[in-house]
XYZ file of C-alpha atoms in Angstrom:
613
model
C 0.278 0.030 0.015
C 1.409 3.287 -0.793
C 1.950 6.412 1.343
C -1.021 8.246 -0.312
C -3.395 5.088 0.270
C -2.154 4.933 3.764
C -2.975 8.829 4.387
C -6.484 8.411 2.904
C -7.402 5.120 4.897
C -6.354 6.463 8.093
C -8.039 10.176 7.419
C -11.345 8.048 6.720
C -11.109 6.057 9.782
C -10.596 9.078 12.003
C -13.362 10.861 10.346
C -15.731 7.906 11.691
C -14.983 8.963 15.315
C -15.951 12.595 15.968
C -17.946 12.322 18.979
C -16.652 15.261 21.061
C -17.268 13.266 24.597
C -14.653 10.604 23.707
C -12.677 10.541 20.121
C -10.490 7.510 20.026
C -7.799 7.543 17.309
C -8.182 4.294 15.220
C -4.962 3.283 13.686
C -4.483 1.805 10.213
C -3.774 -1.854 11.425
C -4.111 -3.863 14.579
C -1.517 -5.519 16.556
C 1.654 -4.257 17.690
C 3.729 -6.031 14.765
C 1.412 -4.341 12.067
C 1.569 -1.437 13.761
C 5.458 -1.248 13.673
C 5.316 -2.152 10.097
C 2.866 0.643 9.269
C 5.247 3.319 11.053
C 8.237 2.173 8.871
C 6.233 2.216 5.763
C 4.970 5.733 6.572
C 8.652 6.769 7.588
C 9.876 5.664 4.131
C 7.098 7.535 2.334
C 7.771 10.629 4.549
C 11.587 10.236 3.534
C 10.842 10.250 -0.011
C 8.536 13.481 0.342
C 11.130 15.748 2.557
C 11.784 13.698 5.586
C 9.075 14.831 7.936
C 6.850 13.555 10.442
C 3.317 12.997 9.304
C -0.079 12.849 10.716
C -0.223 9.229 9.876
C 2.860 8.490 12.105
C 0.881 10.235 15.101
C -2.316 8.422 14.355
C -0.467 5.314 14.198
C 1.388 5.872 17.518
C -1.595 6.927 19.461
C -3.776 4.054 18.529
C -4.040 2.832 22.339
C -4.163 6.233 23.637
C -8.011 7.379 24.359
C -8.575 11.129 23.930
C -11.265 13.972 24.125
C -11.965 16.951 21.961
C -11.772 20.466 23.786
C -11.772 23.581 21.841
C -11.075 21.182 18.795
C -7.954 19.630 20.296
C -7.070 16.297 21.635
C -6.617 15.922 25.311
C -5.312 12.363 25.801
C -6.597 10.286 28.873
C -3.031 8.798 29.425
C 0.249 10.255 28.969
C 1.091 9.807 24.986
C 4.679 10.524 25.428
C 5.702 6.969 25.692
C 3.671 5.690 22.620
C 5.592 8.841 20.779
C 8.857 7.627 21.868
C 8.328 3.763 20.703
C 6.903 5.643 17.299
C 10.341 7.560 16.925
C 12.481 4.652 17.525
C 10.311 2.560 14.957
C 10.437 5.159 12.274
C 14.020 5.732 12.989
C 15.154 2.160 12.674
C 15.570 1.185 16.051
C 14.908 -2.185 17.494
C 12.085 -2.847 19.935
C 8.766 -3.697 20.786
C 6.048 -1.325 20.312
C 4.559 -2.120 23.832
C 5.264 0.957 26.007
C 5.729 -0.871 29.046
C 9.567 -2.024 27.496
C 12.621 -0.440 28.584
C 14.794 -0.663 25.633
C 17.773 1.670 25.345
C 18.153 4.943 23.184
C 18.136 4.797 19.492
C 20.993 4.560 17.468
C 22.087 8.067 15.893
C 21.226 10.180 19.019
C 22.482 13.168 20.120
C 21.207 16.794 19.282
C 21.995 19.576 16.736
C 20.772 20.937 13.611
C 17.994 23.074 12.836
C 15.742 21.038 10.529
C 11.933 21.236 10.419
C 11.636 17.570 11.619
C 14.842 16.087 12.562
C 17.730 16.944 14.441
C 20.838 15.019 12.736
C 20.028 15.074 9.277
C 18.680 11.492 9.247
C 16.572 11.128 12.455
C 12.734 12.121 12.420
C 11.528 14.256 15.210
C 7.479 14.686 16.558
C 5.720 17.299 14.666
C 2.402 18.506 16.097
C 0.252 18.622 13.304
C -2.694 20.029 15.355
C -0.736 23.115 15.758
C 2.156 23.011 12.830
C 4.403 25.786 13.229
C 7.409 24.125 11.530
C 9.907 26.083 9.356
C 7.979 25.611 6.264
C 4.591 26.116 7.447
C 2.829 29.349 5.963
C -0.031 31.402 6.931
C -2.019 33.579 4.407
C -3.990 36.290 6.074
C -6.009 38.889 4.336
C -5.191 42.404 5.812
C -7.234 45.349 5.522
C -8.105 47.072 1.732
C -7.476 50.401 0.949
C -9.747 49.929 -1.895
C -13.347 50.690 -1.872
C -14.363 47.439 -3.789
C -13.703 45.271 -0.844
C -10.391 43.569 -2.044
C -8.024 42.664 0.633
C -4.168 42.464 0.704
C -2.854 39.031 1.232
C 0.389 38.877 3.405
C 2.056 35.549 4.036
C 3.141 35.032 7.703
C 4.832 32.713 10.184
C 1.537 30.846 12.063
C 0.893 30.829 15.660
C 1.593 34.490 16.097
C -1.534 35.863 14.192
C -4.474 33.980 13.012
C -6.984 34.910 10.376
C -9.806 35.442 13.184
C -7.608 37.846 14.638
C -7.772 39.811 11.609
C -11.571 39.401 11.278
C -11.878 40.560 14.703
C -9.707 43.670 13.889
C -11.712 44.367 11.337
C -14.718 44.486 13.455
C -13.482 46.747 16.195
C -9.903 48.276 15.824
C -9.942 49.989 18.997
C -10.443 46.965 21.346
C -7.936 44.915 19.131
C -5.594 47.543 18.151
C -2.307 45.743 18.541
C -2.855 43.194 15.787
C -1.070 45.048 13.233
C 2.095 44.893 15.411
C 1.759 41.048 15.716
C 1.393 41.052 11.794
C 4.550 42.969 11.564
C 6.296 40.466 13.560
C 4.941 37.659 11.681
C 5.414 38.636 8.020
C 7.569 36.902 6.074
C 10.499 38.823 4.718
C 13.286 38.130 2.232
C 16.324 36.955 4.842
C 19.837 38.003 3.535
C 21.003 39.151 6.906
C 24.434 37.556 6.228
C 24.834 39.278 2.784
C 25.426 36.262 1.216
C 23.736 32.973 -0.119
C 20.088 32.908 -0.887
C 18.350 36.180 -0.276
C 15.144 34.631 -1.409
C 14.835 32.598 1.939
C 11.972 34.164 3.647
C 11.905 34.937 7.575
C 9.915 37.003 9.981
C 11.221 38.839 13.031
C 9.620 36.320 15.469
C 10.402 32.955 14.695
C 9.537 29.235 15.756
C 12.756 27.278 16.313
C 13.150 23.684 17.474
C 14.991 23.154 20.966
C 17.667 20.720 19.408
C 19.012 24.390 17.484
C 18.814 26.236 20.687
C 21.581 26.751 23.033
C 23.473 23.569 23.936
C 21.762 21.429 26.352
C 18.536 23.439 26.336
C 15.712 21.247 27.690
C 12.589 21.429 29.941
C 14.185 21.459 33.255
C 18.032 21.871 32.972
C 18.517 21.703 36.800
C 18.940 18.723 38.985
C 16.500 18.183 40.703
C 14.386 19.711 38.305
C 12.336 21.880 40.997
C 15.436 24.147 41.527
C 14.672 25.332 38.210
C 11.378 26.276 38.970
C 11.804 29.897 40.792
C 9.329 32.944 41.254
C 12.360 34.905 39.648
C 12.418 32.698 36.820
C 9.547 33.699 35.042
C 9.864 36.932 33.012
C 7.329 38.309 30.547
C 8.023 38.760 27.173
C 7.179 41.354 24.434
C 3.387 40.465 24.743
C 1.040 42.061 27.233
C -0.255 38.834 29.239
C 1.166 39.994 32.235
C -1.581 38.748 34.333
C -1.296 35.212 32.950
C 2.595 35.590 33.663
C 2.138 36.870 37.021
C -0.260 33.936 38.120
C 2.088 31.300 37.122
C 5.100 33.219 38.821
C 2.928 33.042 41.944
C 2.706 29.332 41.767
C 6.160 29.123 41.230
C 6.898 30.793 44.336
C 4.915 28.702 46.668
C 4.317 25.287 44.693
C 7.137 24.869 42.476
C 6.506 20.704 42.505
C 3.455 21.666 40.645
C 5.226 22.633 37.513
C 7.619 19.502 37.528
C 4.500 17.077 38.134
C 2.668 18.667 34.959
C 5.465 17.613 33.164
C 6.219 14.581 34.470
C 2.785 12.614 33.998
C 1.117 14.496 37.040
C 3.047 12.481 39.330
C 2.582 14.149 42.985
C 5.089 11.801 44.786
C 7.976 12.208 41.944
C 8.049 15.927 42.084
C 11.672 16.225 40.756
C 13.204 16.811 44.342
C 14.095 12.935 44.693
C 12.018 10.067 45.710
C 11.993 7.477 48.651
C 15.100 5.836 47.910
C 16.829 8.988 47.772
C 17.603 8.878 43.904
C 18.082 11.848 42.122
C 14.998 12.453 39.620
C 17.033 15.373 37.577
C 16.799 12.942 34.437
C 13.271 12.776 34.231
C 11.787 11.060 31.464
C 10.040 14.089 30.029
C 13.497 15.493 29.725
C 14.806 12.306 27.899
C 11.810 11.944 25.546
C 12.188 15.734 24.634
C 15.526 15.755 23.698
C 15.040 12.097 21.867
C 12.024 12.849 20.030
C 11.017 16.796 20.383
C 7.914 16.057 22.024
C 6.338 17.070 25.420
C 2.890 16.372 27.042
C 1.413 18.994 29.568
C -1.058 18.026 32.259
C -4.097 20.029 31.997
C -7.713 20.351 33.587
C -10.438 20.950 30.884
C -13.788 20.706 32.364
C -12.053 19.495 35.899
C -10.809 16.119 34.307
C -7.028 15.477 34.062
C -5.874 15.180 30.256
C -2.771 15.691 28.592
C -1.822 17.774 25.399
C 0.669 17.062 23.492
C 3.210 19.300 22.063
C 6.078 19.454 20.071
C 9.477 21.089 20.882
C 9.210 24.229 18.674
C 9.448 27.508 20.987
C 8.807 31.183 19.957
C 11.962 33.002 19.745
C 12.849 36.853 18.531
C 15.222 38.429 16.376
C 14.605 36.122 13.693
C 14.961 33.466 16.235
C 18.517 34.138 17.513
C 17.442 35.579 21.016
C 17.876 31.753 22.404
C 21.569 31.795 21.184
C 22.808 35.241 22.584
C 24.896 33.639 25.558
C 26.836 36.679 26.298
C 23.926 39.158 26.175
C 22.293 40.225 29.378
C 19.717 42.687 30.539
C 19.595 44.482 33.913
C 17.046 42.020 35.189
C 19.464 39.367 34.775
C 17.698 37.887 31.664
C 19.944 36.351 28.597
C 17.121 37.704 26.415
C 15.976 41.179 26.041
C 13.773 40.459 22.537
C 12.270 37.088 23.434
C 8.262 37.595 22.833
C 7.613 34.594 24.894
C 7.610 34.350 28.700
C 10.875 32.958 29.318
C 13.483 31.914 32.458
C 16.583 33.503 33.730
C 18.259 30.321 33.093
C 18.651 30.181 29.421
C 18.469 26.454 29.080
C 15.372 26.166 30.780
C 12.150 25.937 28.557
C 9.522 24.913 30.998
C 7.927 28.100 31.122
C 8.141 28.736 27.449
C 6.237 25.405 26.587
C 3.493 26.217 28.886
C 2.810 29.411 27.150
C 2.998 27.483 24.324
C 0.080 25.139 25.482
C -2.242 28.115 25.728
C -1.130 29.717 22.363
C -2.420 26.421 20.616
C -5.359 26.265 22.825
C -5.876 29.957 21.514
C -4.533 29.513 18.037
C -2.132 32.182 17.968
C 0.078 34.468 20.587
C -2.011 37.754 19.403
C -5.120 35.978 20.982
C -3.085 36.300 24.791
C -2.411 39.934 24.353
C -3.807 42.240 27.091
C -5.446 44.531 24.260
C -7.121 41.325 22.604
C -10.917 41.161 23.776
C -12.615 38.969 21.351
C -12.859 34.817 21.246
C -9.798 34.883 24.036
C -11.086 32.390 26.275
C -7.753 32.062 28.211
C -6.265 35.745 27.939
C -7.944 35.883 31.358
C -5.670 34.849 34.157
C -8.238 32.884 36.306
C -9.157 30.926 33.523
C -5.628 29.906 32.592
C -4.889 28.975 35.955
C -7.583 27.075 36.517
C -7.114 24.860 33.570
C -3.136 24.287 34.786
C -4.143 23.473 38.375
C -7.796 21.917 38.197
C -8.562 23.886 41.232
C -12.289 24.610 42.167
C -12.108 28.110 43.206
C -11.462 30.976 40.436
C -12.534 34.407 41.922
C -12.199 37.739 40.531
C -12.436 39.856 43.556
C -13.318 43.776 43.300
C -13.226 46.188 46.075
C -12.886 50.014 46.549
C -10.847 52.334 48.637
C -12.505 52.233 51.694
C -11.375 51.773 55.323
C -14.673 49.771 56.063
C -13.877 47.140 53.960
C -9.992 46.948 54.814
C -10.205 44.541 57.365
C -12.342 42.151 55.606
C -10.181 42.183 52.310
C -7.066 42.160 54.603
C -8.488 38.603 55.915
C -9.377 36.890 52.587
C -5.928 37.879 50.915
C -4.290 36.903 53.879
C -5.952 33.565 54.010
C -4.871 33.051 50.294
C -1.644 34.049 50.263
C -0.620 31.817 53.237
C -2.697 28.986 51.619
C -2.737 27.157 48.169
C -3.705 29.819 45.971
C -2.252 31.545 42.871
C -2.652 35.165 43.116
C -2.723 38.103 40.779
C -3.130 41.888 41.870
C -4.055 44.351 38.835
C -2.705 47.867 39.259
C -5.027 50.941 38.137
C -2.872 53.780 39.129
C 0.601 54.844 37.926
C 2.621 55.910 40.827
C 6.046 55.599 42.267
C 7.194 52.714 39.954
C 3.643 50.889 39.790
C 2.433 50.705 36.096
C -1.488 51.218 35.647
C -3.373 48.279 33.796
C -0.471 45.812 34.767
C -0.882 42.599 36.591
C 1.393 41.770 39.408
C 2.096 38.428 41.392
C 0.789 38.611 45.023
C 3.118 36.965 47.095
C 2.181 37.603 50.712
C 0.025 39.408 52.810
C 0.649 39.950 56.460
C 0.947 41.978 59.656
C 4.527 42.575 61.010
C 5.599 42.645 64.937
C 5.176 46.627 64.712
C 1.222 46.224 63.712
C 1.763 47.465 60.226
C 0.121 45.467 57.705
C 2.421 44.830 54.802
C 2.051 43.471 50.803
C 4.676 41.592 49.014
C 4.106 41.626 45.321
C 6.513 40.833 41.949
C 6.316 42.782 38.671
C 6.692 39.853 35.959
C 9.277 42.085 33.609
C 11.699 41.023 36.547
C 12.513 44.799 37.060
C 10.290 47.987 37.782
C 9.479 47.791 41.685
C 7.469 50.209 43.963
C 9.798 52.890 45.184
C 7.319 54.490 47.696
C 7.399 53.382 51.606
C 8.923 50.086 52.383
C 9.513 49.757 48.437
C 12.831 49.232 46.497
C 15.556 51.482 47.155
C 14.126 52.823 50.598
C 16.252 52.235 53.899
C 16.729 48.473 54.948
C 15.967 49.111 58.693
C 12.452 50.961 57.680
C 11.166 47.262 56.407
C 12.821 45.544 58.877
C 11.424 47.590 61.719
C 7.901 46.995 60.129
C 8.520 43.424 60.357
C 10.431 42.670 63.314
C 9.259 45.617 65.530
C 11.431 48.585 66.838
C 13.451 46.117 69.329
C 14.184 43.611 66.185
C 13.214 40.658 68.723
C 10.427 39.197 66.402
C 10.604 36.427 63.890
C 10.961 36.892 60.082
C 7.901 35.165 58.337
C 8.976 32.009 56.857
C 8.652 33.286 52.991
C 11.531 36.027 53.601
C 15.201 35.905 54.728
C 17.851 38.423 55.521
C 20.876 38.927 53.348
C 23.947 38.246 55.041
C 25.761 40.976 52.980
C 23.375 43.925 53.001
C 20.581 42.941 55.670
C 17.870 43.329 53.117
C 14.775 41.351 53.497
C 14.725 39.134 50.548
C 11.827 36.457 49.265
C 12.895 33.008 50.120
C 12.799 30.090 47.740
C 10.650 27.154 48.775
C 11.900 24.338 51.179
C 12.661 21.890 48.128
C 14.606 24.608 46.154
C 16.401 25.686 49.343
C 17.427 22.035 50.063
C 18.551 21.557 46.524
C 20.912 24.793 46.352
C 22.073 24.116 50.024
C 23.413 20.501 48.590
C 24.466 21.713 45.032
C 25.028 25.258 45.565
C 22.723 28.128 43.586
C 22.655 28.470 40.101
C 25.322 31.521 38.972
C 22.496 33.372 37.258
C 20.261 33.710 40.594
C 22.943 34.557 43.086
C 22.506 37.873 44.549
C 19.417 38.080 42.738
C 17.570 40.769 45.121
C 20.435 41.910 47.006
C 20.672 45.325 45.960
C 19.283 44.443 42.348
C 15.516 45.725 41.440
C 14.415 42.182 40.672
C 10.543 43.323 40.785
C 9.989 41.949 44.252
C 8.947 44.589 46.841
C 6.748 45.409 49.791
C 4.204 48.194 50.427
C 1.546 49.284 53.009
C -1.467 47.488 52.824
C -3.447 50.619 53.004
C -1.555 51.619 49.795
C -2.208 48.582 47.901
C -5.911 48.932 48.077
C -5.688 52.506 46.862
C -3.526 51.257 43.984
C -5.144 47.538 43.239
C -8.679 47.438 43.156
C -9.039 43.806 41.918
C -7.327 40.414 42.725
C -7.653 37.293 41.160
C -7.622 34.136 43.187
C -7.540 30.430 42.063
C -7.145 27.478 44.290
C -6.573 25.813 46.470
C -3.624 24.073 44.471
C -3.731 20.206 45.191
C -1.753 17.004 44.392
C -3.053 15.585 40.904
C -5.657 12.855 42.831
C -7.382 15.708 44.620
C -7.382 18.326 41.830
C -10.517 17.160 39.503
C -12.587 16.895 42.826
C -14.684 20.026 43.311
C -17.030 20.462 46.549
C -20.549 20.885 45.554
C -20.905 23.287 48.507
C -18.323 25.344 47.337
C -19.826 25.391 43.861
C -23.038 26.488 45.220
C -21.406 29.157 47.418
C -19.540 30.410 43.930
C -23.081 30.791 42.353
C -24.663 32.622 44.909
C -21.856 34.975 45.811
C -20.977 35.651 41.942
C -22.531 38.393 40.270
C -21.272 37.789 36.717
C -24.163 37.497 33.957
C -21.756 35.453 31.886
C -21.894 31.811 32.421
C -17.940 31.275 33.424
C -15.550 29.345 35.401
C -14.462 33.028 36.858
C -16.808 33.981 39.519
C -16.755 37.780 40.111
C -17.017 38.941 43.815
C -18.265 42.466 44.873
C -17.603 44.509 47.718
C -20.555 43.640 49.347
C -19.796 39.677 49.377
C -16.168 39.808 50.740
C -17.326 38.210 53.832
C -18.992 35.328 51.437
C -15.847 34.868 49.513
C -14.185 34.151 52.680
C -16.372 31.356 53.479
C -15.691 29.980 49.894
C -12.195 29.988 50.580
C -12.687 28.246 53.985
C -15.106 25.721 52.374
C -12.694 25.115 49.578
C -9.800 24.333 52.023
C -11.847 21.878 54.325
C -13.267 20.068 51.495
């Protein structure tokens, strides 16, 4: 059977199973041996046509992996990575059974390097996500607005994944509400690429470009540190060139208190194997997700659509700036410590870490484009809202958008609610609406801590997702160190420092303290050079301010939680849901419940019920 006949038969079989409740991918043939032969035949056909991983290969590999459809994408009920690894080994000529429980060795011809669309050493096929094709030769045709009255539109060729046709349609409907769309078109537009001055000047490239991880900096992987949890730090979540500050701040707040959640999301959802070591004391730094990522160019992310644990499959293409070169600039640094000053994506201070870029890519895939995550984009952008994005990632039953006003009568109730949330297991985003003393209006900040010092002063600790740009007012960055220490420890200095803070031995400055797992890892192995000293005399975006001033500048807070292990995350209390419905004043049927000032006390009961449930 020819490759074209295989493709048509697979397409016909798949089209028969389109039940949105449970779509099962039926392979071309049955049985392990037949599937292996089918994959090899598909690989031979792909090699003849340009050595590309095909949709047929994915369908054959995931024959035994059931999935549900959500937003038109496949969410798998079991982790698809072992199946993809087996398929990769088969199509690349490696010996071994198709049984995913086998533990045969790595394929011959391994190793990294190169920048091909679908392989990393000129001969090995690498996984390609055809649900979200962003490989080198992929193109997107968009029709821009016309300067003529006859209704004709100018067609522009763009790199996919940055802009979509639906974005252009929405732009025509209301240019004011989606006014940054031309900016994304300019970044995605393909132009003749003759930067070197030699070679083929007809080759086209866009300013923002999708690049395979294998062509990025050496040893670039999901988690480059060992154990992996030490890669996850609140300082390692830096916003890119897109206005998704609330989205970025929400994930940074999780990294501050629950770094193991990110490791588990890439590690098959295991709550016990969190990357800090297992019960035998073995190092989990070389996790399976890292190995499969480097070997096959595939990664799966555990998400919770409709509250159910499911796996979203991705390839290893990540979005970079400066024609894909921002990941290669080893010597370039920014004042916030970032090795990339031009990355359009959320990125880590550790240049070899891709975990935060891949999380953002999952939401780009869900939305269809990076532009749909931008803060100025209003239409058809389900996960631009940080509460929806965080709830999808954590599976938490409570997603609140709390609105309040600058009033002394509300301070006590609001303080209790936010203190409970920050000292519990909640993701928190504070939305600023006032430009003053270093704060930026219409900007989202991570709400790290709310508490009262020994002096009786109520304080708030926040973080700017830019990794710089702190508040410079009272108790803020640049103020005398003694001012904040006295507020936290009392005039005599005899109080105990809150557990989430530590005092710098060099400057005496109060700094954010990493989680217990990160602290133990760095005690044993030493901190990463990029993070050493961050926050000690440097504006890293983490700052304090008085609670009363916080209420004045931040009239809205997003809370999502409680964050629980995988086995508990999908279980939502019916009492909590009933309380949410009665407290919410939102007219939109949505998972995000809006709580107004008069319902703050009810919101406290919701948080308490969720914690006990």
